[in-house]
PDB file of C-alpha atoms and ligand atoms in Angstrom:
ATOM      1  CA  MET T   1      12.861 -28.226   5.863  1.00  0.00           C
ATOM      2  CA  LYS T   2       9.912 -29.747   7.401  1.00  0.00           C
ATOM      3  CA  GLY T   3       8.279 -28.263  10.615  1.00  0.00           C
ATOM      4  CA  LYS T   4       9.137 -24.805   9.499  1.00  0.00           C
ATOM      5  CA  ASN T   5       6.794 -22.244   8.675  1.00  0.00           C
ATOM      6  CA  TYR T   6       8.667 -21.158   5.614  1.00  0.00           C
ATOM      7  CA  PHE T   7       9.931 -23.221   2.531  1.00  0.00           C
ATOM      8  CA  VAL T   8      13.454 -23.702   1.354  1.00  0.00           C
ATOM      9  CA  HIS T   9      13.989 -25.824  -1.833  1.00  0.00           C
ATOM     10  CA  GLU T  10      16.121 -28.637  -1.117  1.00  0.00           C
ATOM     11  CA  SER T  11      18.883 -27.186  -3.603  1.00  0.00           C
ATOM     12  CA  SER T  12      19.428 -24.212  -1.677  1.00  0.00           C
ATOM     13  CA  TYR T  13      21.651 -23.534   1.189  1.00  0.00           C
ATOM     14  CA  ILE T  14      20.893 -21.552   4.451  1.00  0.00           C
ATOM     15  CA  ASP T  15      23.730 -20.708   6.605  1.00  0.00           C
ATOM     16  CA  SER T  16      23.507 -20.180  10.352  1.00  0.00           C
ATOM     17  CA  PRO T  17      22.582 -18.034  12.055  1.00  0.00           C
ATOM     18  CA  VAL T  18      19.926 -16.797   9.585  1.00  0.00           C
ATOM     19  CA  GLU T  19      16.290 -15.654  10.301  1.00  0.00           C
ATOM     20  CA  ILE T  20      13.473 -16.384   7.904  1.00  0.00           C
ATOM     21  CA  GLY T  21       9.856 -15.190   8.491  1.00  0.00           C
ATOM     22  CA  GLU T  22       6.762 -17.180   8.177  1.00  0.00           C
ATOM     23  CA  GLY T  23       5.415 -17.693   4.649  1.00  0.00           C
ATOM     24  CA  THR T  24       8.721 -17.120   3.113  1.00  0.00           C
ATOM     25  CA  LYS T  25       9.738 -19.472  -0.008  1.00  0.00           C
ATOM     26  CA  ILE T  26      13.193 -19.754  -1.247  1.00  0.00           C
ATOM     27  CA  TRP T  27      13.331 -21.570  -4.611  1.00  0.00           C
ATOM     28  CA  HIS T  28      16.232 -23.366  -6.350  1.00  0.00           C
ATOM     29  CA  PHE T  29      19.917 -22.947  -6.038  1.00  0.00           C
ATOM     30  CA  SER T  30      19.962 -19.939  -3.855  1.00  0.00           C
ATOM     31  CA  HIS T  31      22.084 -19.226  -0.973  1.00  0.00           C
ATOM     32  CA  VAL T  32      21.418 -17.180   2.310  1.00  0.00           C
ATOM     33  CA  LEU T  33      24.751 -16.142   4.130  1.00  0.00           C
ATOM     34  CA  PRO T  34      25.255 -15.723   7.827  1.00  0.00           C
ATOM     35  CA  ASN T  35      23.343 -12.956  10.124  1.00  0.00           C
ATOM     36  CA  THR T  36      20.802 -12.285   7.464  1.00  0.00           C
ATOM     37  CA  LYS T  37      17.229 -11.606   8.300  1.00  0.00           C
ATOM     38  CA  ILE T  38      14.640 -12.207   5.738  1.00  0.00           C
ATOM     39  CA  GLY T  39      10.841 -11.063   6.724  1.00  0.00           C
ATOM     40  CA  LYS T  40       7.475 -12.783   6.267  1.00  0.00           C
ATOM     41  CA  ASN T  41       5.959 -13.760   3.172  1.00  0.00           C
ATOM     42  CA  CYS T  42       8.963 -13.057   0.943  1.00  0.00           C
ATOM     43  CA  ILE T  43       9.721 -14.876  -2.314  1.00  0.00           C
ATOM     44  CA  VAL T  44      13.186 -15.729  -3.404  1.00  0.00           C
ATOM     45  CA  GLY T  45      13.528 -16.971  -6.947  1.00  0.00           C
ATOM     46  CA  GLN T  46      16.120 -19.151  -8.413  1.00  0.00           C
ATOM     47  CA  ASN T  47      19.970 -18.403  -8.213  1.00  0.00           C
ATOM     48  CA  CYS T  48      19.884 -15.742  -5.684  1.00  0.00           C
ATOM     49  CA  MET T  49      22.479 -14.919  -3.156  1.00  0.00           C
ATOM     50  CA  ILE T  50      21.595 -12.966   0.188  1.00  0.00           C
ATOM     51  CA  GLY T  51      24.004 -11.795   2.756  1.00  0.00           C
ATOM     52  CA  PRO T  52      25.899 -11.817   4.930  1.00  0.00           C
ATOM     53  CA  ASP T  53      24.383  -9.373   7.380  1.00  0.00           C
ATOM     54  CA  VAL T  54      21.464  -8.328   5.133  1.00  0.00           C
ATOM     55  CA  LYS T  55      17.982  -7.178   6.265  1.00  0.00           C
ATOM     56  CA  ILE T  56      15.185  -7.725   4.017  1.00  0.00           C
ATOM     57  CA  GLY T  57      11.694  -6.759   5.162  1.00  0.00           C
ATOM     58  CA  ASP T  58       8.371  -8.477   4.788  1.00  0.00           C
ATOM     59  CA  GLY T  59       6.594  -9.274   1.667  1.00  0.00           C
ATOM     60  CA  CYS T  60       9.932  -8.538  -0.866  1.00  0.00           C
ATOM     61  CA  LYS T  61       9.952 -10.426  -4.143  1.00  0.00           C
ATOM     62  CA  ILE T  62      13.457 -11.173  -5.238  1.00  0.00           C
ATOM     63  CA  GLN T  63      13.255 -12.624  -8.909  1.00  0.00           C
ATOM     64  CA  ASN T  64      15.858 -14.915 -10.492  1.00  0.00           C
ATOM     65  CA  ASN T  65      19.542 -14.192 -10.451  1.00  0.00           C
ATOM     66  CA  VAL T  66      19.856 -11.390  -7.753  1.00  0.00           C
ATOM     67  CA  SER T  67      22.661 -11.092  -5.261  1.00  0.00           C
ATOM     68  CA  VAL T  68      21.682  -8.987  -2.207  1.00  0.00           C
ATOM     69  CA  TYR T  69      25.133  -8.284  -0.774  1.00  0.00           C
ATOM     70  CA  LYS T  70      26.456  -6.785   2.784  1.00  0.00           C
ATOM     71  CA  GLY T  71      25.544  -3.051   2.777  1.00  0.00           C
ATOM     72  CA  VAL T  72      22.270  -3.574   0.954  1.00  0.00           C
ATOM     73  CA  GLU T  73      18.878  -3.200   2.975  1.00  0.00           C
ATOM     74  CA  LEU T  74      15.525  -3.944   1.613  1.00  0.00           C
ATOM     75  CA  GLU T  75      12.497  -2.470   3.521  1.00  0.00           C
ATOM     76  CA  ASP T  76       8.979  -4.108   3.214  1.00  0.00           C
ATOM     77  CA  PHE T  77       7.205  -5.081  -0.269  1.00  0.00           C
ATOM     78  CA  VAL T  78      10.431  -4.333  -2.420  1.00  0.00           C
ATOM     79  CA  PHE T  79      10.344  -6.007  -6.021  1.00  0.00           C
ATOM     80  CA  CYS T  80      13.822  -6.990  -7.356  1.00  0.00           C
ATOM     81  CA  GLY T  81      13.421  -7.566 -11.060  1.00  0.00           C
ATOM     82  CA  PRO T  82      15.349 -10.571 -12.517  1.00  0.00           C
ATOM     83  CA  SER T  83      18.946 -10.201 -12.906  1.00  0.00           C
ATOM     84  CA  CYS T  84      18.871  -6.768 -11.311  1.00  0.00           C
ATOM     85  CA  VAL T  85      22.428  -6.087  -9.753  1.00  0.00           C
ATOM     86  CA  PHE T  86      23.315  -4.445  -6.450  1.00  0.00           C
ATOM     87  CA  THR T  87      26.927  -3.355  -5.635  1.00  0.00           C
ATOM     88  CA  ASN T  88      28.747  -2.442  -2.458  1.00  0.00           C
ATOM     89  CA  VAL T  89      32.196  -1.217  -3.317  1.00  0.00           C
ATOM     90  CA  LEU T  90      32.528   1.796  -5.626  1.00  0.00           C
ATOM     91  CA  THR T  91      35.799   1.518  -6.952  1.00  0.00           C
ATOM     92  CA  PRO T  92      36.697  -2.197  -6.776  1.00  0.00           C
ATOM     93  CA  ARG T  93      40.297  -3.877  -7.383  1.00  0.00           C
ATOM     94  CA  ALA T  94      40.894  -7.497  -7.295  1.00  0.00           C
ATOM     95  CA  PHE T  95      44.191  -6.927  -5.514  1.00  0.00           C
ATOM     96  CA  VAL T  96      42.938  -4.390  -2.832  1.00  0.00           C
ATOM     97  CA  GLU T  97      40.913  -5.381   0.168  1.00  0.00           C
ATOM     98  CA  ARG T  98      37.891  -2.982   0.277  1.00  0.00           C
ATOM     99  CA  LYS T  99      35.621  -4.784   2.885  1.00  0.00           C
ATOM    100  CA  HIS T 100      35.806  -1.879   5.381  1.00  0.00           C
ATOM    101  CA  GLU T 101      34.670   0.436   2.441  1.00  0.00           C
ATOM    102  CA  PHE T 102      31.347  -0.950   1.761  1.00  0.00           C
ATOM    103  CA  LYS T 103      28.691   1.839   0.971  1.00  0.00           C
ATOM    104  CA  LYS T 104      25.260   1.129   1.950  1.00  0.00           C
ATOM    105  CA  THR T 105      22.216   0.899  -0.414  1.00  0.00           C
ATOM    106  CA  LEU T 106      18.622   1.315   1.056  1.00  0.00           C
ATOM    107  CA  VAL T 107      15.652   0.361  -0.881  1.00  0.00           C
ATOM    108  CA  LYS T 108      12.749   1.812   0.859  1.00  0.00           C
ATOM    109  CA  THR T 109       9.202   0.263   1.117  1.00  0.00           C
ATOM    110  CA  GLY T 110       7.122  -0.709  -2.020  1.00  0.00           C
ATOM    111  CA  ALA T 111       9.958   0.159  -4.580  1.00  0.00           C
ATOM    112  CA  THR T 112      10.428  -1.745  -7.773  1.00  0.00           C
ATOM    113  CA  ILE T 113      13.816  -2.266  -9.642  1.00  0.00           C
ATOM    114  CA  GLY T 114      13.335  -3.142 -13.032  1.00  0.00           C
ATOM    115  CA  ALA T 115      15.054  -6.234 -14.771  1.00  0.00           C
ATOM    116  CA  ASN T 116      18.662  -6.166 -15.284  1.00  0.00           C
ATOM    117  CA  ALA T 117      19.112  -2.625 -13.569  1.00  0.00           C
ATOM    118  CA  THR T 118      21.936  -1.707 -11.749  1.00  0.00           C
ATOM    119  CA  VAL T 119      21.935   0.044  -8.355  1.00  0.00           C
ATOM    120  CA  VAL T 120      25.659   1.531  -7.658  1.00  0.00           C
ATOM    121  CA  CYS T 121      26.076   1.678  -4.100  1.00  0.00           C
ATOM    122  CA  GLY T 122      25.802   4.528  -1.607  1.00  0.00           C
ATOM    123  CA  ASN T 123      22.389   5.514  -3.051  1.00  0.00           C
ATOM    124  CA  THR T 124      18.858   5.290  -1.614  1.00  0.00           C
ATOM    125  CA  ILE T 125      15.807   4.399  -3.564  1.00  0.00           C
ATOM    126  CA  GLY T 126      12.707   5.991  -2.094  1.00  0.00           C
ATOM    127  CA  LYS T 127       9.444   4.450  -1.257  1.00  0.00           C
ATOM    128  CA  TYR T 128       7.165   3.160  -4.058  1.00  0.00           C
ATOM    129  CA  ALA T 129       9.772   4.549  -6.532  1.00  0.00           C
ATOM    130  CA  MET T 130       9.906   2.535  -9.689  1.00  0.00           C
ATOM    131  CA  ILE T 131      13.441   1.635 -11.560  1.00  0.00           C
ATOM    132  CA  GLY T 132      13.004   0.787 -15.350  1.00  0.00           C
ATOM    133  CA  ALA T 133      14.370  -2.244 -16.879  1.00  0.00           C
ATOM    134  CA  GLY T 134      18.064  -1.690 -17.661  1.00  0.00           C
ATOM    135  CA  ALA T 135      18.691   1.389 -15.747  1.00  0.00           C
ATOM    136  CA  VAL T 136      21.895   2.186 -13.937  1.00  0.00           C
ATOM    137  CA  VAL T 137      20.918   4.223 -10.599  1.00  0.00           C
ATOM    138  CA  THR T 138      23.886   6.362  -9.813  1.00  0.00           C
ATOM    139  CA  SER T 139      21.884   9.001  -7.514  1.00  0.00           C
ATOM    140  CA  ASP T 140      19.080   8.837  -4.795  1.00  0.00           C
ATOM    141  CA  VAL T 141      15.740   8.446  -6.021  1.00  0.00           C
ATOM    142  CA  GLU T 142      12.905  10.351  -4.709  1.00  0.00           C
ATOM    143  CA  ASP T 143       9.729   8.565  -3.273  1.00  0.00           C
ATOM    144  CA  TYR T 144       7.323   7.534  -6.144  1.00  0.00           C
ATOM    145  CA  ALA T 145       9.738   8.615  -8.844  1.00  0.00           C
ATOM    146  CA  LEU T 146      10.183   6.888 -12.150  1.00  0.00           C
ATOM    147  CA  TYR T 147      13.664   6.496 -13.227  1.00  0.00           C
ATOM    148  CA  VAL T 148      15.013   5.222 -16.479  1.00  0.00           C
ATOM    149  CA  GLY T 149      18.101   5.113 -18.502  1.00  0.00           C
ATOM    150  CA  VAL T 150      22.044   5.078 -18.261  1.00  0.00           C
ATOM    151  CA  PRO T 151      22.596   7.005 -16.047  1.00  0.00           C
ATOM    152  CA  ALA T 152      19.199   6.798 -14.459  1.00  0.00           C
ATOM    153  CA  LYS T 153      17.228   9.939 -14.814  1.00  0.00           C
ATOM    154  CA  ARG T 154      13.784  10.955 -13.424  1.00  0.00           C
ATOM    155  CA  VAL T 155      11.289  10.894 -16.154  1.00  0.00           C
ATOM    156  CA  GLY T 156       8.204  10.754 -14.082  1.00  0.00           C
ATOM    157  CA  TRP T 157       6.206   9.794 -11.196  1.00  0.00           C
ATOM    158  CA  VAL T 158       4.290   6.649 -10.270  1.00  0.00           C
ATOM    159  CA  CYS T 159       1.396   5.621  -8.172  1.00  0.00           C
ATOM    160  CA  LYS T 160       1.765   3.357  -5.098  1.00  0.00           C
ATOM    161  CA  CYS T 161      -0.340   0.749  -7.110  1.00  0.00           C
ATOM    162  CA  GLY T 162       2.491   0.860  -9.856  1.00  0.00           C
ATOM    163  CA  VAL T 163       0.532   3.020 -12.473  1.00  0.00           C
ATOM    164  CA  VAL T 164       2.595   5.701 -14.235  1.00  0.00           C
ATOM    165  CA  LEU T 165       0.849   8.957 -13.327  1.00  0.00           C
ATOM    166  CA  ILE T 166       3.224  11.418 -15.153  1.00  0.00           C
ATOM    167  CA  HIS T 167       5.608  10.514 -17.655  1.00  0.00           C
ATOM    168  CA  LYS T 168       7.886  13.240 -19.121  1.00  0.00           C
ATOM    169  CA  GLU T 169       5.135  16.264 -19.358  1.00  0.00           C
ATOM    170  CA  GLU T 170       2.338  14.003 -19.933  1.00  0.00           C
ATOM    171  CA  ILE T 171      -0.153  13.758 -16.991  1.00  0.00           C
ATOM    172  CA  LYS T 172      -1.795  10.039 -17.421  1.00  0.00           C
ATOM    173  CA  GLY T 173      -4.193  10.516 -14.358  1.00  0.00           C
ATOM    174  CA  ASN T 174      -7.205  12.624 -13.770  1.00  0.00           C
ATOM    175  CA  ALA T 175      -5.770  16.040 -12.910  1.00  0.00           C
ATOM    176  CA  LYS T 176      -7.228  19.289 -11.558  1.00  0.00           C
ATOM    177  CA  THR T 177      -5.421  22.389 -10.186  1.00  0.00           C
ATOM    178  CA  SER T 178      -4.780  22.718  -6.510  1.00  0.00           C
ATOM    179  CA  GLY T 179      -3.177  25.602  -5.011  1.00  0.00           C
ATOM    180  CA  ASN T 180      -0.002  26.313  -6.984  1.00  0.00           C
ATOM    181  CA  GLY T 181       0.020  22.632  -8.396  1.00  0.00           C
ATOM    182  CA  LEU T 182      -2.084  19.754  -9.622  1.00  0.00           C
ATOM    183  CA  MET T 183      -4.059  17.213  -7.839  1.00  0.00           C
ATOM    184  CA  ILE T 184      -3.664  13.885  -9.643  1.00  0.00           C
ATOM    185  CA  THR T 185      -6.061  10.858  -9.108  1.00  0.00           C
ATOM    186  CA  CYS T 186      -4.971   7.350 -10.077  1.00  0.00           C
ATOM    187  CA  PRO T 187      -7.183   6.064 -12.557  1.00  0.00           C
ATOM    188  CA  ASN T 188      -6.574   2.478 -11.287  1.00  0.00           C
ATOM    189  CA  CYS T 189      -6.672   2.590  -7.678  1.00  0.00           C
ATOM    190  CA  GLY T 190      -8.194   6.125  -6.904  1.00  0.00           C
ATOM    191  CA  SER T 191      -5.122   7.235  -4.774  1.00  0.00           C
ATOM    192  CA  VAL T 192      -4.741  11.023  -4.757  1.00  0.00           C
ATOM    193  CA  TYR T 193      -1.370  12.781  -5.222  1.00  0.00           C
ATOM    194  CA  ILE T 194      -0.078  16.648  -5.319  1.00  0.00           C
ATOM    195  CA  PHE T 195       2.334  17.439  -7.936  1.00  0.00           C
ATOM    196  CA  GLU T 196       3.950  20.943  -7.179  1.00  0.00           C
ATOM    197  CA  LYS T 197       7.311  22.454  -7.765  1.00  0.00           C
ATOM    198  CA  ASN T 198       8.715  19.301  -8.842  1.00  0.00           C
ATOM    199  CA  LEU T 199       7.392  17.393  -5.820  1.00  0.00           C
ATOM    200  CA  PHE T 200       5.214  14.693  -6.084  1.00  0.00           C
ATOM    201  CA  TYR T 201       3.541  13.163  -2.797  1.00  0.00           C
ATOM    202  CA  PRO T 202       0.287  11.673  -1.532  1.00  0.00           C
ATOM    203  CA  LEU T 203      -2.419  14.009  -0.442  1.00  0.00           C
ATOM    204  CA  GLU T 204      -2.565  12.533   2.834  1.00  0.00           C
ATOM    205  CA  GLU T 205       1.146  13.722   3.359  1.00  0.00           C
ATOM    206  CA  LYS T 206       0.334  17.307   2.665  1.00  0.00           C
ATOM    207  CA  ILE T 207       1.292  19.699   5.387  1.00  0.00           C
TER     208      ILE T 207
HETATM  209  C1  COA I   1       9.981   2.214 -17.351  1.00  0.00           C
HETATM  210  C2  COA I   1       8.576   1.536 -17.381  1.00  0.00           C
HETATM  211  C3  COA I   1       8.012   1.416 -16.025  1.00  0.00           C
HETATM  212  C4  COA I   1       7.868   2.523 -18.336  1.00  0.00           C
HETATM  213  O1  COA I   1       6.438   1.976 -18.289  1.00  0.00           O
HETATM  214  P1  COA I   1       5.444   2.760 -19.336  1.00  0.00           P
HETATM  215  O2  COA I   1       5.317   4.192 -18.663  1.00  0.00           O
HETATM  216  O3  COA I   1       4.295   1.859 -19.555  1.00  0.00           O
HETATM  217  O4  COA I   1       6.452   2.921 -20.594  1.00  0.00           O
HETATM  218  P2  COA I   1       5.965   3.099 -22.090  1.00  0.00           P
HETATM  219  O5  COA I   1       6.174   1.862 -22.862  1.00  0.00           O
HETATM  220  O6  COA I   1       4.512   4.000 -22.205  1.00  0.00           O
HETATM  221  O7  COA I   1       7.182   4.140 -22.484  1.00  0.00           O
HETATM  222  C5  COA I   1       7.227   5.482 -22.444  1.00  0.00           C
HETATM  223  C6  COA I   1       8.776   5.990 -22.795  1.00  0.00           C
HETATM  224  O8  COA I   1       9.699   5.424 -21.835  1.00  0.00           O
HETATM  225  C7  COA I   1      10.642   4.567 -22.636  1.00  0.00           C
HETATM  226  N1  COA I   1      10.915   3.602 -21.907  1.00  0.00           N
HETATM  227  C8  COA I   1      10.238   2.516 -21.573  1.00  0.00           C
HETATM  228  N2  COA I   1      10.981   1.655 -20.491  1.00  0.00           N
HETATM  229  C9  COA I   1      12.113   2.102 -20.612  1.00  0.00           C
HETATM  230  C10 COA I   1      13.370   1.628 -19.901  1.00  0.00           C
HETATM  231  N3  COA I   1      13.293   0.652 -19.127  1.00  0.00           N
HETATM  232  N4  COA I   1      14.524   2.397 -20.163  1.00  0.00           N
HETATM  233  C11 COA I   1      14.625   3.446 -20.956  1.00  0.00           C
HETATM  234  N5  COA I   1      13.233   3.956 -21.514  1.00  0.00           N
HETATM  235  C12 COA I   1      12.122   3.360 -21.347  1.00  0.00           C
HETATM  236  C13 COA I   1       9.949   4.324 -23.884  1.00  0.00           C
HETATM  237  O9  COA I   1      10.768   3.972 -24.849  1.00  0.00           O
HETATM  238  C14 COA I   1       8.965   5.494 -24.231  1.00  0.00           C
HETATM  239  O10 COA I   1       9.981   6.429 -24.859  1.00  0.00           O
HETATM  240  P3  COA I   1       9.127   7.653 -25.635  1.00  0.00           P
HETATM  241  O11 COA I   1       8.345   8.508 -24.823  1.00  0.00           O
HETATM  242  O12 COA I   1      10.403   8.402 -26.165  1.00  0.00           O
HETATM  243  O13 COA I   1       8.526   6.772 -26.685  1.00  0.00           O
HETATM  244  C15 COA I   1       8.647  -0.017 -17.953  1.00  0.00           C
HETATM  245  O14 COA I   1       8.922   0.150 -19.438  1.00  0.00           O
HETATM  246  C16 COA I   1       9.804  -0.846 -17.336  1.00  0.00           C
HETATM  247  O15 COA I   1      10.885  -0.784 -17.781  1.00  0.00           O
HETATM  248  N6  COA I   1       9.229  -1.828 -16.491  1.00  0.00           N
HETATM  249  C17 COA I   1       9.976  -2.661 -15.678  1.00  0.00           C
HETATM  250  C18 COA I   1       9.713  -3.973 -16.273  1.00  0.00           C
HETATM  251  C19 COA I   1      10.449  -4.906 -15.563  1.00  0.00           C
HETATM  252  O16 COA I   1      11.721  -4.980 -15.477  1.00  0.00           O
HETATM  253  N7  COA I   1       9.854  -6.095 -15.035  1.00  0.00           N
HETATM  254  C20 COA I   1      10.418  -7.008 -14.158  1.00  0.00           C
HETATM  255  C21 COA I   1       9.568  -8.189 -13.713  1.00  0.00           C
HETATM  256  S1  COA I   1       9.125  -9.212 -14.963  1.00  0.00           S
HETATM  257 ZN1   ZN I   2      -2.886   3.684  -8.149  1.00  0.00          ZN
END
């Protein structure tokens, strides 16, 4: 695709109309279906299918073997690990048309979905949340939460930079008491979070 400010490997198919942002790269054997919008500086790996009618923000990384179906929306900087699975019908049957029953899945800014994890449709993954490899997400996931297992449960909280700051009961960052909770500083990037009453949020979001 010479002359375009994005790259599509010659083995991939881009249907029309599709919008692809500047700096995005789409690698081998992938297919983008109509009315799909992919933002700037995204990377789509090998053997991916995106669309139709899908919106993907800027800076997303979609690793090999991922299908982003109609009904799924990725905000900015979402990481989809290799072979992770989205769904859009809750109770599919081969012999029943369920196209009008698509349930939405929203993955918010900065979230990570681990390799081979499955996201059951109808759920929202919060910003900067992290889903462990192989998890099956069957509920909404809070911002900054770490979910693992089948069905996926919350086992901790993660910094924006990706460092796990709380795992089960163990605090991994630098903590000091603050009001009724804890103020936790990420040893990697210095971001500060408040952890109180089962809530975890950046200090700057404290009201
Ligand atoms: C979930 C995850 C973020 C946890 O990272 P971590 O905190 O460094 O994990 P640790 O290795 O310290 O493990 C902590 C505990 O969680 C468990 N655990 C780790 N990953 C798990 C997973 N995916 N599912 C279930 N349990 C998991 C460990 O067995 C350990 O259990 P224990 O406390 O009973 O011993 C990480 O293991 C993971 O799955 N990352 C995704 C990797 C990936 O898919 N990358 C894709 C791009 S290549
Ligand atoms: Zn950090």
